mmCIF file of C-alpha atoms in Angstrom:
data_model
loop_
_atom_site.group_PDB
_atom_site.id
_atom_site.type_symbol
_atom_site.label_atom_id
_atom_site.label_comp_id
_atom_site.label_asym_id
_atom_site.label_seq_id
_atom_site.Cartn_x
_atom_site.Cartn_y
_atom_site.Cartn_z
ATOM 1 C CA MET A 1 0.141 0.021 0.078
ATOM 2 C CA ARG A 2 0.848 3.564 -0.405
ATOM 3 C CA ILE A 3 0.177 5.581 2.736
ATOM 4 C CA ALA A 4 0.329 9.438 3.193
ATOM 5 C CA ILE A 5 0.929 10.642 6.624
ATOM 6 C CA LEU A 6 -0.527 14.280 6.868
ATOM 7 C CA SER A 7 1.874 16.011 9.116
ATOM 8 C CA THR A 8 3.571 19.333 9.232
ATOM 9 C CA ASN A 9 6.706 18.118 10.866
ATOM 10 C CA PRO A 10 8.523 15.003 9.572
ATOM 11 C CA GLY A 11 10.653 14.974 12.564
ATOM 12 C CA LEU A 12 8.001 14.361 15.060
ATOM 13 C CA TYR A 13 8.230 11.016 17.113
ATOM 14 C CA SER A 14 4.818 9.937 15.985
ATOM 15 C CA THR A 15 5.370 10.706 12.325
ATOM 16 C CA GLN A 16 8.717 8.811 12.224
ATOM 17 C CA ARG A 17 7.223 5.856 14.158
ATOM 18 C CA LEU A 18 4.338 5.517 11.584
ATOM 19 C CA LEU A 19 7.017 5.628 8.708
ATOM 20 C CA THR A 20 8.977 3.021 10.302
ATOM 21 C CA ALA A 21 6.041 0.829 11.149
ATOM 22 C CA ALA A 22 4.673 0.963 7.655
ATOM 23 C CA ALA A 23 7.955 0.140 6.047
ATOM 24 C CA GLU A 24 8.546 -2.925 8.630
ATOM 25 C CA ARG A 25 5.146 -4.112 7.115
ATOM 26 C CA ASN A 26 6.359 -3.710 3.444
ATOM 27 C CA HIS A 27 4.340 -0.499 2.695
ATOM 28 C CA GLU A 28 5.460 2.591 1.181
ATOM 29 C CA ALA A 29 4.648 5.851 3.390
ATOM 30 C CA VAL A 30 5.484 9.283 2.930
ATOM 31 C CA VAL A 31 4.837 12.549 4.789
ATOM 32 C CA VAL A 32 2.640 15.036 3.229
ATOM 33 C CA ASN A 33 2.476 18.510 4.617
ATOM 34 C CA HIS A 34 -1.294 19.163 4.465
ATOM 35 C CA LEU A 35 -0.676 23.001 4.733
ATOM 36 C CA ASN A 36 1.068 23.026 1.579
ATOM 37 C CA CYS A 37 -1.677 21.096 -0.337
ATOM 38 C CA HIS A 38 -4.076 22.769 -2.791
ATOM 39 C CA VAL A 39 -7.500 21.777 -2.942
ATOM 40 C CA MET A 40 -8.835 21.576 -6.412
ATOM 41 C CA ILE A 41 -12.634 21.750 -6.503
ATOM 42 C CA GLU A 42 -14.481 21.102 -9.918
ATOM 43 C CA GLY A 43 -17.691 19.014 -10.785
ATOM 44 C CA GLY A 44 -17.051 15.335 -10.381
ATOM 45 C CA ARG A 45 -13.295 15.507 -9.975
ATOM 46 C CA PRO A 46 -11.932 16.309 -6.628
ATOM 47 C CA THR A 47 -8.250 16.640 -6.488
ATOM 48 C CA VAL A 48 -5.362 17.413 -4.020
ATOM 49 C CA LEU A 49 -2.223 18.906 -5.273
ATOM 50 C CA LEU A 50 1.208 19.395 -3.839
ATOM 51 C CA ASP A 51 3.848 21.314 -5.658
ATOM 52 C CA GLY A 52 1.586 21.252 -8.636
ATOM 53 C CA GLN A 53 1.400 17.548 -8.789
ATOM 54 C CA GLU A 54 -1.810 15.662 -8.080
ATOM 55 C CA LEU A 55 -1.834 13.175 -5.124
ATOM 56 C CA ASP A 56 -3.663 10.576 -6.672
ATOM 57 C CA SER A 57 -1.782 7.271 -5.869
ATOM 58 C CA PHE A 58 -2.624 6.812 -2.266
ATOM 59 C CA ASP A 59 -4.564 4.020 -0.726
ATOM 60 C CA ALA A 60 -4.749 5.599 2.560
ATOM 61 C CA ILE A 61 -4.015 8.741 4.634
ATOM 62 C CA ILE A 62 -3.295 9.080 8.454
ATOM 63 C CA PRO A 63 -4.262 12.580 9.432
ATOM 64 C CA ARG A 64 -1.891 14.212 12.133
ATOM 65 C CA ILE A 65 -3.859 17.485 12.181
ATOM 66 C CA GLY A 66 -2.611 20.103 14.733
ATOM 67 C CA ALA A 67 -5.276 21.889 16.717
ATOM 68 C CA SER A 68 -4.122 25.419 15.358
ATOM 69 C CA VAL A 69 -4.869 24.163 11.700
ATOM 70 C CA THR A 70 -7.851 21.978 12.163
ATOM 71 C CA ASP A 71 -10.154 23.721 9.513
ATOM 72 C CA TYR A 72 -7.626 23.569 6.712
ATOM 73 C CA GLY A 73 -6.326 20.211 7.657
ATOM 74 C CA CYS A 74 -9.886 18.965 7.604
ATOM 75 C CA ALA A 75 -10.509 20.335 4.331
ATOM 76 C CA VAL A 76 -7.747 18.426 2.898
ATOM 77 C CA VAL A 77 -8.812 15.377 4.690
ATOM 78 C CA ARG A 78 -12.333 15.834 3.271
ATOM 79 C CA GLN A 79 -10.877 16.094 -0.098
ATOM 80 C CA PHE A 80 -9.165 12.794 0.075
ATOM 81 C CA GLU A 81 -12.384 11.236 1.259
ATOM 82 C CA MET A 82 -14.199 12.520 -1.846
ATOM 83 C CA MET A 83 -11.364 10.882 -3.768
ATOM 84 C CA LYS A 84 -12.273 7.522 -2.219
ATOM 85 C CA VAL A 85 -8.990 7.374 -0.193
ATOM 86 C CA PHE A 86 -9.175 5.562 3.107
ATOM 87 C CA THR A 87 -8.570 7.599 6.286
ATOM 88 C CA THR A 88 -7.974 6.507 9.751
ATOM 89 C CA ALA A 89 -9.940 9.612 11.044
ATOM 90 C CA LYS A 90 -12.783 11.328 9.042
ATOM 91 C CA SER A 91 -12.943 15.050 8.722
ATOM 92 C CA GLN A 92 -16.158 15.251 10.555
ATOM 93 C CA ALA A 93 -14.918 13.147 13.326
ATOM 94 C CA ILE A 94 -11.794 15.288 13.714
ATOM 95 C CA MET A 95 -13.955 18.595 13.744
ATOM 96 C CA ARG A 96 -16.450 17.034 16.064
ATOM 97 C CA ALA A 97 -13.690 15.848 18.674
ATOM 98 C CA ARG A 98 -11.876 19.275 18.445
ATOM 99 C CA ASN A 99 -14.933 21.000 19.754
ATOM 100 C CA LYS A 100 -14.878 20.625 23.342
ATOM 101 C CA LEU A 101 -18.543 21.604 23.950
ATOM 102 C CA ARG A 102 -19.824 19.552 20.879
ATOM 103 C CA SER A 103 -17.874 16.393 21.680
ATOM 104 C CA LEU A 104 -19.322 16.475 25.413
ATOM 105 C CA GLN A 105 -22.698 16.903 24.083
ATOM 106 C CA VAL A 106 -22.347 13.928 21.749
ATOM 107 C CA LEU A 107 -20.668 11.844 24.538
ATOM 108 C CA SER A 108 -23.544 12.759 26.929
ATOM 109 C CA LYS A 109 -26.182 11.693 24.330
ATOM 110 C CA ALA A 110 -24.321 8.301 23.974
ATOM 111 C CA GLY A 111 -24.427 7.800 27.813
ATOM 112 C CA VAL A 112 -20.715 7.924 28.396
ATOM 113 C CA GLY A 113 -19.678 9.030 31.972
ATOM 114 C CA LEU A 114 -18.577 12.656 32.095
ATOM 115 C CA PRO A 115 -17.617 15.219 34.904
ATOM 116 C CA LYS A 116 -20.418 17.480 35.532
ATOM 117 C CA THR A 117 -19.939 20.445 33.166
ATOM 118 C CA VAL A 118 -21.575 23.767 32.571
ATOM 119 C CA ILE A 119 -21.156 26.523 29.717
ATOM 120 C CA ALA A 120 -22.918 30.066 29.487
ATOM 121 C CA ASN A 121 -22.677 32.806 27.090
ATOM 122 C CA HIS A 122 -21.171 35.556 28.827
ATOM 123 C CA PRO A 123 -22.646 35.150 32.275
ATOM 124 C CA ARG A 124 -22.990 38.332 34.491
ATOM 125 C CA ASN A 125 -22.352 39.091 38.227
ATOM 126 C CA GLY A 126 -24.634 36.401 39.997
ATOM 127 C CA ASN A 127 -24.919 34.211 36.970
ATOM 128 C CA VAL A 128 -21.053 33.432 37.554
ATOM 129 C CA ASN A 129 -21.895 32.264 41.023
ATOM 130 C CA ARG A 130 -24.777 30.060 39.597
ATOM 131 C CA LEU A 131 -22.374 28.352 37.197
ATOM 132 C CA ILE A 132 -19.997 27.528 40.042
ATOM 133 C CA GLU A 133 -22.935 26.178 42.129
ATOM 134 C CA LEU A 134 -24.210 24.014 39.105
ATOM 135 C CA VAL A 135 -20.946 21.989 39.247
ATOM 136 C CA GLY A 136 -20.980 21.439 42.768
ATOM 137 C CA GLY A 137 -19.106 24.560 44.194
ATOM 138 C CA PRO A 138 -15.277 25.024 44.525
ATOM 139 C CA PRO A 139 -12.845 23.821 43.824
ATOM 140 C CA VAL A 140 -13.906 23.774 39.918
ATOM 141 C CA VAL A 141 -11.927 23.437 36.791
ATOM 142 C CA ILE A 142 -12.187 26.124 34.135
ATOM 143 C CA LYS A 143 -11.322 25.197 30.598
ATOM 144 C CA LEU A 144 -10.818 27.395 27.626
ATOM 145 C CA LEU A 145 -12.936 25.715 24.499
ATOM 146 C CA GLU A 146 -9.899 25.667 22.375
ATOM 147 C CA GLY A 147 -7.158 24.765 24.768
ATOM 148 C CA THR A 148 -4.905 21.715 24.365
ATOM 149 C CA GLN A 149 -2.315 19.958 26.096
ATOM 150 C CA GLY A 150 -3.434 21.428 29.350
ATOM 151 C CA ILE A 151 -3.067 25.028 28.369
ATOM 152 C CA GLY A 152 -6.099 27.146 29.214
ATOM 153 C CA VAL A 153 -6.919 24.742 32.077
ATOM 154 C CA VAL A 154 -7.336 26.428 35.454
ATOM 155 C CA LEU A 155 -8.040 24.995 39.001
ATOM 156 C CA ALA A 156 -9.901 27.630 40.965
ATOM 157 C CA GLU A 157 -9.889 26.503 44.729
ATOM 158 C CA THR A 158 -12.340 29.255 45.875
ATOM 159 C CA SER A 159 -15.535 30.894 44.571
ATOM 160 C CA LYS A 160 -13.659 34.276 44.432
ATOM 161 C CA ALA A 161 -10.680 32.708 42.393
ATOM 162 C CA ALA A 162 -13.184 31.131 40.016
ATOM 163 C CA ARG A 163 -15.158 34.137 39.439
ATOM 164 C CA SER A 164 -12.034 36.256 38.826
ATOM 165 C CA THR A 165 -10.811 33.673 36.152
ATOM 166 C CA ILE A 166 -14.303 33.334 34.632
ATOM 167 C CA GLU A 167 -14.782 36.965 34.311
ATOM 168 C CA ALA A 168 -11.125 37.534 32.936
ATOM 169 C CA PHE A 169 -11.643 34.812 30.208
ATOM 170 C CA TYR A 170 -14.903 36.420 29.268
ATOM 171 C CA GLY A 171 -13.331 39.857 29.262
ATOM 172 C CA LEU A 172 -10.937 38.550 26.686
ATOM 173 C CA LYS A 173 -14.112 37.241 24.612
ATOM 174 C CA LYS A 174 -13.125 33.761 25.329
ATOM 175 C CA HIS A 175 -15.877 30.968 26.057
ATOM 176 C CA VAL A 176 -14.973 28.563 28.753
ATOM 177 C CA LEU A 177 -16.308 25.178 30.356
ATOM 178 C CA VAL A 178 -16.924 25.149 34.128
ATOM 179 C CA GLN A 179 -16.414 21.537 35.334
ATOM 180 C CA GLU A 180 -16.438 19.771 38.519
ATOM 181 C CA PHE A 181 -13.121 18.821 40.253
ATOM 182 C CA VAL A 182 -12.801 15.098 40.712
ATOM 183 C CA ALA A 183 -10.752 14.942 43.875
ATOM 184 C CA GLU A 184 -10.475 11.398 44.141
ATOM 185 C CA ALA A 185 -8.495 11.223 40.950
ATOM 186 C CA LYS A 186 -5.751 12.812 42.956
ATOM 187 C CA GLY A 187 -4.092 14.513 39.893
ATOM 188 C CA SER A 188 -3.944 11.607 37.769
ATOM 189 C CA ASP A 189 -5.905 10.536 34.644
ATOM 190 C CA ILE A 190 -5.776 7.465 32.244
ATOM 191 C CA ARG A 191 -4.897 7.714 28.628
ATOM 192 C CA VAL A 192 -6.481 4.930 26.705
ATOM 193 C CA PHE A 193 -5.446 4.306 22.971
ATOM 194 C CA VAL A 194 -8.348 2.790 20.848
ATOM 195 C CA VAL A 195 -7.637 1.364 17.104
ATOM 196 C CA GLY A 196 -10.531 -0.020 15.210
ATOM 197 C CA GLY A 197 -12.918 -0.368 18.105
ATOM 198 C CA LYS A 198 -10.241 -2.066 20.257
ATOM 199 C CA VAL A 199 -8.146 -0.863 23.165
ATOM 200 C CA VAL A 200 -4.468 -1.458 22.246
ATOM 201 C CA GLY A 201 -2.807 0.281 25.252
ATOM 202 C CA ALA A 202 -3.426 2.390 28.029
ATOM 203 C CA MET A 203 -1.347 4.498 30.693
ATOM 204 C CA ARG A 204 -1.897 6.468 33.835
ATOM 205 C CA ARG A 205 -0.687 9.869 34.016
ATOM 206 C CA GLN A 206 0.278 11.678 37.052
ATOM 207 C CA GLY A 207 0.802 15.367 37.347
ATOM 208 C CA ILE A 208 3.905 16.652 39.260
ATOM 209 C CA GLU A 209 3.733 17.492 43.021
ATOM 210 C CA GLY A 210 1.251 20.556 43.382
ATOM 211 C CA GLU A 211 -0.067 20.260 39.608
ATOM 212 C CA PHE A 212 -3.532 18.802 39.150
ATOM 213 C CA ARG A 213 -2.979 18.654 35.292
ATOM 214 C CA SER A 214 -1.472 15.258 34.234
ATOM 215 C CA ASN A 215 -0.530 16.194 30.798
ATOM 216 C CA LEU A 216 2.983 14.884 29.827
ATOM 217 C CA HIS A 217 3.506 18.246 28.200
ATOM 218 C CA ARG A 218 2.949 19.834 31.468
ATOM 219 C CA GLY A 219 5.770 17.626 33.130
ATOM 220 C CA GLY A 220 3.647 14.874 34.226
ATOM 221 C CA ASN A 221 4.737 11.154 34.202
ATOM 222 C CA ALA A 222 3.221 7.927 32.765
ATOM 223 C CA VAL A 223 3.143 4.248 33.655
ATOM 224 C CA SER A 224 1.283 1.389 31.882
ATOM 225 C CA VAL A 225 -1.980 0.499 33.626
ATOM 226 C CA SER A 226 -4.488 -2.544 33.332
ATOM 227 C CA LEU A 227 -8.029 -1.304 32.649
ATOM 228 C CA THR A 228 -11.164 -2.484 34.260
ATOM 229 C CA ALA A 229 -13.745 -3.800 32.050
ATOM 230 C CA GLU A 230 -15.724 -0.683 32.732
ATOM 231 C CA GLU A 231 -12.817 1.632 31.853
ATOM 232 C CA GLU A 232 -12.240 -0.294 28.595
ATOM 233 C CA GLN A 233 -15.725 -0.301 27.400
ATOM 234 C CA THR A 234 -16.107 3.330 28.199
ATOM 235 C CA ALA A 235 -13.077 4.169 25.921
ATOM 236 C CA ILE A 236 -14.415 2.119 23.059
ATOM 237 C CA ASP A 237 -17.845 3.743 23.563
ATOM 238 C CA ALA A 238 -16.411 7.281 23.626
ATOM 239 C CA SER A 239 -14.287 6.763 20.410
ATOM 240 C CA ARG A 240 -17.382 5.112 18.623
ATOM 241 C CA ALA A 241 -19.589 7.973 19.781
ATOM 242 C CA LEU A 242 -17.303 10.515 17.997
ATOM 243 C CA GLY A 243 -16.760 8.495 14.863
ATOM 244 C CA LEU A 244 -13.070 8.091 15.598
ATOM 245 C CA LYS A 245 -11.392 4.826 14.741
ATOM 246 C CA VAL A 246 -7.994 5.936 16.016
ATOM 247 C CA ALA A 247 -8.259 8.094 19.259
ATOM 248 C CA GLY A 248 -6.791 8.886 22.609
ATOM 249 C CA VAL A 249 -9.311 8.709 25.367
ATOM 250 C CA ASP A 250 -8.476 10.629 28.323
ATOM 251 C CA MET A 251 -10.650 9.760 31.481
ATOM 252 C CA LEU A 252 -10.704 10.256 35.258
ATOM 253 C CA PRO A 253 -11.068 7.485 37.764
ATOM 254 C CA SER A 254 -14.020 8.436 40.091
ATOM 255 C CA ASP A 255 -16.291 6.963 42.828
ATOM 256 C CA ARG A 256 -18.910 6.688 40.413
ATOM 257 C CA GLY A 257 -17.072 5.046 37.511
ATOM 258 C CA PRO A 258 -14.548 6.436 34.636
ATOM 259 C CA LEU A 259 -15.360 9.873 33.538
ATOM 260 C CA VAL A 260 -14.224 10.942 30.016
ATOM 261 C CA LEU A 261 -12.471 14.311 29.788
ATOM 262 C CA GLU A 262 -11.648 14.482 26.172
ATOM 263 C CA VAL A 263 -11.199 12.156 23.124
ATOM 264 C CA ASN A 264 -8.137 13.050 20.956
ATOM 265 C CA SER A 265 -8.206 12.540 17.123
ATOM 266 C CA SER A 266 -4.592 12.855 16.851
ATOM 267 C CA PRO A 267 -3.040 11.253 19.828
ATOM 268 C CA GLY A 268 0.700 11.279 20.238
ATOM 269 C CA LEU A 269 2.552 7.951 20.211
ATOM 270 C CA GLU A 270 5.628 8.760 22.255
ATOM 271 C CA GLY A 271 4.151 8.823 25.727
ATOM 272 C CA ILE A 272 2.186 5.761 25.487
ATOM 273 C CA GLU A 273 4.631 3.516 23.576
ATOM 274 C CA THR A 274 7.328 4.718 26.179
ATOM 275 C CA ALA A 275 5.168 3.900 29.032
ATOM 276 C CA THR A 276 3.615 0.499 27.798
ATOM 277 C CA GLY A 277 6.281 -0.794 25.500
ATOM 278 C CA ILE A 278 3.568 -1.622 23.044
ATOM 279 C CA ASP A 279 4.096 -0.840 19.302
ATOM 280 C CA ILE A 280 1.053 1.290 18.922
ATOM 281 C CA ALA A 281 2.222 2.489 15.247
ATOM 282 C CA SER A 282 2.099 -1.110 14.061
ATOM 283 C CA HIS A 283 -1.472 -1.431 15.213
ATOM 284 C CA ILE A 284 -2.484 1.425 13.157
ATOM 285 C CA ILE A 285 -0.940 0.122 10.047
ATOM 286 C CA ALA A 286 -2.349 -3.204 10.774
ATOM 287 C CA TYR A 287 -5.901 -1.543 11.055
ATOM 288 C CA ILE A 288 -5.318 -0.029 7.555
ATOM 289 C CA GLU A 289 -4.295 -3.433 6.267
ATOM 290 C CA GLU A 290 -7.358 -4.917 7.673
ATOM 291 C CA LYS A 291 -9.677 -2.252 6.138
ATOM 292 C CA ILE A 292 -8.076 -2.046 2.792
ATOM 293 C CA ILE A 293 -6.682 -5.592 1.956
ATOM 294 C CA GLY A 294 -8.574 -7.603 4.531
ATOM 295 C CA ASP A 295 -5.513 -9.217 5.953
ATOM 296 C CA GLU A 296 -7.166 -10.097 9.122
ATOM 297 C CA GLY A 297 -4.662 -13.039 9.854
ATOM 298 C CA ASP A 298 -1.674 -10.558 10.059
ATOM 299 C CA THR A 299 -2.229 -8.935 13.289
ATOM 300 C CA VAL A 300 -0.195 -7.304 16.044
ATOM 301 C CA GLY A 301 0.190 -8.895 19.533
ATOM 302 C CA VAL A 302 -0.827 -6.692 22.266
#
């Protein structure tokens, strides 16, 4: 097969691992910078161009679309879809997952466990207090709708701090989610990697001392973890609800079961491969094989 990895940085760990995994399974993979692609739109003949050349010889694409370029990246993915090229992540699913509010609404409808969350359109004065009360009072977690990798996430330990933070964000014309703080998680969360509707790896991430965010980008550490049956099913249900075939599902352990924080449509491989020792990249390539050439007998052991 010929596989295009849509990535703006060929040197990234995840991109390199996918290139290696494809080569080891006797496929040709190349990196295509989607920001340099041109989308040609005409009746009945969708085309993607790079340096003036049509990209019409790929069997599959693996989108690695950064949050800051979601719109154009998804336009390129959508064009490949129109060209009948298989993709590990549909453009609509990427857009759905990237919108925190929309994704939570979809997950809620699907019955997936979630932290109590509220959003309002520029609340004023007493309405801010009401938002805080609706999620159980302080401490509360305040998140920018467009934040990633723990950026734009604040823990407000008092009502006064929560009000100040919310009002400051709204003053900057930023929309925020106000979410309950799950104390029993103790600054940790679980990242579950789902490929083709199956869990292929999981790690527990722990924030550094004094830090409630467990993102590895924020200095947290990670170890391999065995999931309960409920945690595994929650991850599968969450990725299915959003239409993602390759996903990183982030969840908090709680007294009422796993609570999904976010579903990542372009999850990094370095943290989970390092923590678990599992070849996640080969699972992704094997999934493409299964969907395109039906080679179900050639699977990767977990």
